[in-house]
Coordinates of C-alpha atoms in Angstrom, one line a residue:
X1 CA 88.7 31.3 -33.6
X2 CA 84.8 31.0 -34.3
X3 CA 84.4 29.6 -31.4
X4 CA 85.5 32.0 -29.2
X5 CA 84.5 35.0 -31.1
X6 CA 80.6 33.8 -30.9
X7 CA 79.6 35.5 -28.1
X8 CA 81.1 38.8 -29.8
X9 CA 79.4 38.1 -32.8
X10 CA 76.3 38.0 -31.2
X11 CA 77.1 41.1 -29.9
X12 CA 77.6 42.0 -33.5
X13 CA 80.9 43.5 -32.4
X14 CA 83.2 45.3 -34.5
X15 CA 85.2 42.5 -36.6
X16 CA 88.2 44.6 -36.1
X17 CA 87.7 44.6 -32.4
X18 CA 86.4 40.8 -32.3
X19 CA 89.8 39.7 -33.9
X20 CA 91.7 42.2 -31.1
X21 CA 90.3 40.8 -28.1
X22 CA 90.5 36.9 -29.6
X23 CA 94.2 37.0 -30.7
X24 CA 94.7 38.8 -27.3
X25 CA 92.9 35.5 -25.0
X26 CA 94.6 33.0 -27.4
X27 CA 98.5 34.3 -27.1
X28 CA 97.3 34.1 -23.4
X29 CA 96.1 31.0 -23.4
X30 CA 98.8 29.5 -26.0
X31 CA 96.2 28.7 -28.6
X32 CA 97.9 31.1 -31.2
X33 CA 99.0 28.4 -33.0
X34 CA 95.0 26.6 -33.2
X35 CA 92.9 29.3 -33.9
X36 CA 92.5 27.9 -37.3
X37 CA 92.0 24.6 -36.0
X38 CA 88.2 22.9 -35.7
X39 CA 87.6 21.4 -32.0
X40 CA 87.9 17.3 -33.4
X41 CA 91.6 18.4 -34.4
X42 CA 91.9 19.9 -30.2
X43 CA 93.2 17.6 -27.2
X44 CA 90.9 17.6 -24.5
X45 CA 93.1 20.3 -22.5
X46 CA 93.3 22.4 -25.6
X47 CA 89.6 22.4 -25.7
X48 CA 89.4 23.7 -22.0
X49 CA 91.5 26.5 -23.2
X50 CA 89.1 27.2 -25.8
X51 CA 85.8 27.2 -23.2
X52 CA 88.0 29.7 -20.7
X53 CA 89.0 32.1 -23.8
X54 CA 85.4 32.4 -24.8
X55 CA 84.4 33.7 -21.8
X56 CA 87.7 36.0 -20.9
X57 CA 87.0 37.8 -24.6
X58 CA 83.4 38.6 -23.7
X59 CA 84.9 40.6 -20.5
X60 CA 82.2 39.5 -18.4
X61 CA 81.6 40.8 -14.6
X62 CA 81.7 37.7 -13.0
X63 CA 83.3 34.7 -14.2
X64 CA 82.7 31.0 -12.4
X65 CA 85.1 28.6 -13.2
X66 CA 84.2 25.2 -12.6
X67 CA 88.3 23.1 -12.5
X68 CA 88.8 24.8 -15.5
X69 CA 92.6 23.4 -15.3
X70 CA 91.6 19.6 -14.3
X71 CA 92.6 18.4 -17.7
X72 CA 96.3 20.3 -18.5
X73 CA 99.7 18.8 -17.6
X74 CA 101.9 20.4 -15.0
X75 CA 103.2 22.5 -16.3
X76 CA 100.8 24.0 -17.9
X77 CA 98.3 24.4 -15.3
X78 CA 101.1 26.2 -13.0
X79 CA 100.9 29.2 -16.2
X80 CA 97.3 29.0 -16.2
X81 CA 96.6 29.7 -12.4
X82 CA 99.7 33.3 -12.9
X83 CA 97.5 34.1 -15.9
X84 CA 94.2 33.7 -14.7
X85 CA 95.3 35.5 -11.3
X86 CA 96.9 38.2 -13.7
X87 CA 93.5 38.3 -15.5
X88 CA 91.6 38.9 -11.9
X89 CA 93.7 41.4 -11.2
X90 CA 93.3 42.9 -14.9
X91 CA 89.7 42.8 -15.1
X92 CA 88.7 43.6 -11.5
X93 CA 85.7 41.4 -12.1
X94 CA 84.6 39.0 -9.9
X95 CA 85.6 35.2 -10.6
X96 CA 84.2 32.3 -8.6
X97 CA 86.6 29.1 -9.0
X98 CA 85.6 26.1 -8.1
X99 CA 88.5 23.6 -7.2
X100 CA 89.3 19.9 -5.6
X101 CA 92.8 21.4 -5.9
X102 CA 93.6 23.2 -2.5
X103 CA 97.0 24.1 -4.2
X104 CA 94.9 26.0 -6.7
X105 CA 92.5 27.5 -3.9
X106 CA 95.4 29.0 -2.1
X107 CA 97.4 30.6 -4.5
X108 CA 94.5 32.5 -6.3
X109 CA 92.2 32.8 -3.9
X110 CA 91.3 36.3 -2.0
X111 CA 88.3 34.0 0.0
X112 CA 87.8 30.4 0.2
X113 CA 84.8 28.8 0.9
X114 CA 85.7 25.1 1.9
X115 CA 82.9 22.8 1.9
X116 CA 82.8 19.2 2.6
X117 CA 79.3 17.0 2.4
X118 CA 77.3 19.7 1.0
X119 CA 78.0 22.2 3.6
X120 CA 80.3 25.1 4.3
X121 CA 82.8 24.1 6.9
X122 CA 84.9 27.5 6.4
X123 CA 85.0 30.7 5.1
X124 CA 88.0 32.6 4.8
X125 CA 91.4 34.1 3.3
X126 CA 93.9 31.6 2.6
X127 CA 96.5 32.1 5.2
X128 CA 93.5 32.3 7.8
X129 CA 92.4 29.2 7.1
X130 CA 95.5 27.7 6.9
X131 CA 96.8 28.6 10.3
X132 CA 93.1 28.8 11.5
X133 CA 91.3 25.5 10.8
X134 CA 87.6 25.6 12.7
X135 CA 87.7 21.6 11.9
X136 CA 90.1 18.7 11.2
X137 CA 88.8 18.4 7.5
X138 CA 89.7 21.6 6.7
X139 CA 92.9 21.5 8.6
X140 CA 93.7 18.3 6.2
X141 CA 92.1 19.9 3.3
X142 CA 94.5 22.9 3.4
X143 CA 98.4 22.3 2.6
X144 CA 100.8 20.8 1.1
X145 CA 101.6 17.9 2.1
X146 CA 98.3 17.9 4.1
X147 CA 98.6 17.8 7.9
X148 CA 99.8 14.9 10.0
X149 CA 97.3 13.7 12.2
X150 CA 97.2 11.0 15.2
X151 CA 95.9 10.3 18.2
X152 CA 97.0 11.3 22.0
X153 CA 95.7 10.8 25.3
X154 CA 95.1 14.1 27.4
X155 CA 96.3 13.2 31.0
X156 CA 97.1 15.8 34.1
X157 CA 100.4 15.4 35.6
X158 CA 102.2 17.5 38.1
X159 CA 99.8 20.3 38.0
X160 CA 100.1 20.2 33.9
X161 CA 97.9 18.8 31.6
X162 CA 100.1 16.9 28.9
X163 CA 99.0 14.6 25.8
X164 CA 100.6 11.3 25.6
X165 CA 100.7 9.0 23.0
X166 CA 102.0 6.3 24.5
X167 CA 105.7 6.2 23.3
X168 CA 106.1 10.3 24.2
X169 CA 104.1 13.0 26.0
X170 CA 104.0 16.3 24.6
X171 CA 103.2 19.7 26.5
X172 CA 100.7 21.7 25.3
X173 CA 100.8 25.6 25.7
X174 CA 99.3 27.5 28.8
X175 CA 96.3 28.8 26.3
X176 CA 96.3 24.8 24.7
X177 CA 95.9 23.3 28.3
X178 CA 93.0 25.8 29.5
X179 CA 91.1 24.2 27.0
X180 CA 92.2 21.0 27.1
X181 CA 91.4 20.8 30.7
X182 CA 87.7 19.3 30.1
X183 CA 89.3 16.8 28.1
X184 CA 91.6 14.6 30.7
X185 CA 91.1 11.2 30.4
X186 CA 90.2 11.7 27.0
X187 CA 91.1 10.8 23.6
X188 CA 92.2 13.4 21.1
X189 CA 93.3 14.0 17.5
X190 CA 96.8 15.7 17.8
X191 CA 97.3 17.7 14.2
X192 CA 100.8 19.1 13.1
X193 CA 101.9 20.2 9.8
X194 CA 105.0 18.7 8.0
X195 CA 106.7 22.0 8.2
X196 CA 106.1 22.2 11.7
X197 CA 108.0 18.9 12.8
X198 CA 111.3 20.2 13.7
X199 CA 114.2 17.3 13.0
X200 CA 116.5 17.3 16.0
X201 CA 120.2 15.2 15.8
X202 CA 119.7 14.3 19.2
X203 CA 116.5 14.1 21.9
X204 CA 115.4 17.0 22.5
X205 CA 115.0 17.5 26.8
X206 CA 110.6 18.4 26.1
X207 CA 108.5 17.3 23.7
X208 CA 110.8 14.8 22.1
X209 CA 109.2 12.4 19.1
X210 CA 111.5 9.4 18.8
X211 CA 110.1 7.6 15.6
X212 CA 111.1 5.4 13.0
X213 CA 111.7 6.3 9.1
X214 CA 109.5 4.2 6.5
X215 CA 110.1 6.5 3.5
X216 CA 111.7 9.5 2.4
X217 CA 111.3 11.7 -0.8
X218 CA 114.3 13.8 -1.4
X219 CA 112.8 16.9 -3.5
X220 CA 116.1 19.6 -3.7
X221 CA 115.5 22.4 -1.3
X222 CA 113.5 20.1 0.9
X223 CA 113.6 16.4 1.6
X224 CA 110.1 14.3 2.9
X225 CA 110.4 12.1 5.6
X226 CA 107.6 9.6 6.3
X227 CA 108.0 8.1 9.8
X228 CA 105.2 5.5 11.6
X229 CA 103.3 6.9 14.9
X230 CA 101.3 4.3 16.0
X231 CA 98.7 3.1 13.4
X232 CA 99.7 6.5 11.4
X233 CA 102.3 7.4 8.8
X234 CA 103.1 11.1 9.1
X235 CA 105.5 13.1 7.2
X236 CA 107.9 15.6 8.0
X237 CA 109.9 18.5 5.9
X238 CA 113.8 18.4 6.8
X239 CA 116.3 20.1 5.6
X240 CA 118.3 18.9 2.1
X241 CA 121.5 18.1 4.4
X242 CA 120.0 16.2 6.8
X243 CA 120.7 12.1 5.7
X244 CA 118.5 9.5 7.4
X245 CA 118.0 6.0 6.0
X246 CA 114.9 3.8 5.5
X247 CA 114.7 2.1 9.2
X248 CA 116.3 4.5 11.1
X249 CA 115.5 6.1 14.1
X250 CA 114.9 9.5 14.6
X251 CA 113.7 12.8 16.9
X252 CA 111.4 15.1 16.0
X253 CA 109.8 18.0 18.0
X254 CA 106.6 19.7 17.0
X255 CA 105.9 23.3 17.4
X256 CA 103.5 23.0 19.8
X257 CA 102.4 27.0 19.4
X258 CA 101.4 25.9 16.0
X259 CA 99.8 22.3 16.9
X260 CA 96.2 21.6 16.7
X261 CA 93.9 19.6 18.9
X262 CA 90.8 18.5 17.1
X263 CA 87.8 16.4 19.6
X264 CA 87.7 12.8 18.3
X265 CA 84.2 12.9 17.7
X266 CA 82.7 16.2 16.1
X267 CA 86.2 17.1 14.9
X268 CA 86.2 20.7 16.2
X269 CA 89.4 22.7 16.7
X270 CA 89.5 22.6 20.5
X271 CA 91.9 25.0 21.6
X272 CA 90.6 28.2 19.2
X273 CA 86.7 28.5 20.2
X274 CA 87.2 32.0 18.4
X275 CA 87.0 31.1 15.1
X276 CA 83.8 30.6 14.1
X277 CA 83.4 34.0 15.5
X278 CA 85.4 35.6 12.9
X279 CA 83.6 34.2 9.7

């Protein structure tokens, strides 16, 4: 209790209002139950709790979280992202959050700012980024499970410009193969997320993926399927019903609308130029 009701008390806050506001940020924080407690008797987590109540009683205007939730369970850091969102939307203040969790970043966030090596890669609202990616880091660094990535081989045939992989070839869009047109006898990184590999019982006439399952993860509504593409292991979300076995082998197509094309080298989104445009 003392220690979050210092800054108050160097306010020299009313007492009345001091034990308001810190019986308010501990039933939030589930520390109702401590606030007698000195911080040798806390678990680590507990203490972070603590640290993030001190500042929320002192109503500040901007708040900067730095992983605030890196040291609670599960279970608890799922409550603690709803109430901290709750509290953003509470206190209209302004909160910075810094994260390594991208889960984190996209359910709270109204702009991220993902940075890689010391410098900003993208700026943006979470859905933009997600089904925007200027670069293949932040294409990986956004989702869950992160995108598949491997590589294809951009070739021209019958007037088209395909990308084959060795085992399949897969058709870009019209606005894909504009772009992709400097790029014919070239290497490229093909991304697609998990979501967007669509499970087919039997080959599909374009753009079929015929691989082979190493692992699966059945998770309820959703079951995981790792399969091998050349030297790469991508996954793939398929529906609960759906029953393949370690081994087998299966057909995938990806939603090539939604597929991204990243240049081997500097890593750039290819086929959406635009982007950067729009920070």
């Amino acid at each position: 209790f003392d220690n979050m009701a210092f800054g108050l008390k160097i306010r020299k806050e009313p007492k009345i209002e001091i034990q308001r506001k810190v019986e308010e940020a501990a039933k939030m924080l589930d520390l109702t139950q401590y606030l007698d407690r000195k911080p040798k008797a806390l678990s680590g987590g507990q203490r972070q709790r603590v640290a993030v109540g001190r500042a929320i009683v002192r109503s500040p205007k901007v708040f900067l979280f730095d992983e605030p939730l890196s040291n609670l369970d599960a279970k608890l850091r799922v409550t603690m992202r709803g109430e901290i969102s709750s509290l953003h939307h509470r206190l209209q203040a302004t909160m910075i959050y810094v994260t390594h969790d991208q889960v984190e970043a996209m359910t709270m966030g109204t702009k991220i700012v993902v940075m890689s090596e010391k410098r900003i890669q993208q700026i943006g609202e979470p859905l933009y980024l997600y089904n925007h990616p200027i670069n293949k880091f932040v294409a990986g660094f956004i989702g869950t499970p992160p995108m598949n990535f491997f590589k294809l081989k951009i070739e021209e045939k019958d007037g088209k410009v395909v990308a084959n992989e060795g085992s399949f070839t897969l058709i870009p869009t019209e606005d894909q193969q504009k772009h992709l047109k400097a790029y014919v006898g070239k290497e490229v990184t093909f991304g697609v997320r998990p979501e967007d590999l669509h499970y087919q019982a039997s080959p599909a006439a374009e753009n079929n993926m015929q691989v082979k399952v190493t692992n699966k993860e059945p998770l309820g509504a959703e079951t995981h399927v790792f399969v091998q593409v050349k030297d790469a292991n991508i996954v793939a979300k398929v529906a609960p019903e759906v029953v393949v076995q370690l081994g087998d082998t299966i057909n995938f197509t990806p939603d090539m609308a939604r597929a991204k094309f990243f240049d081997l080298e500097t890593e750039i989104n290819i086929c959406e130029p635009e982007i950067e445009k729009k920070w």
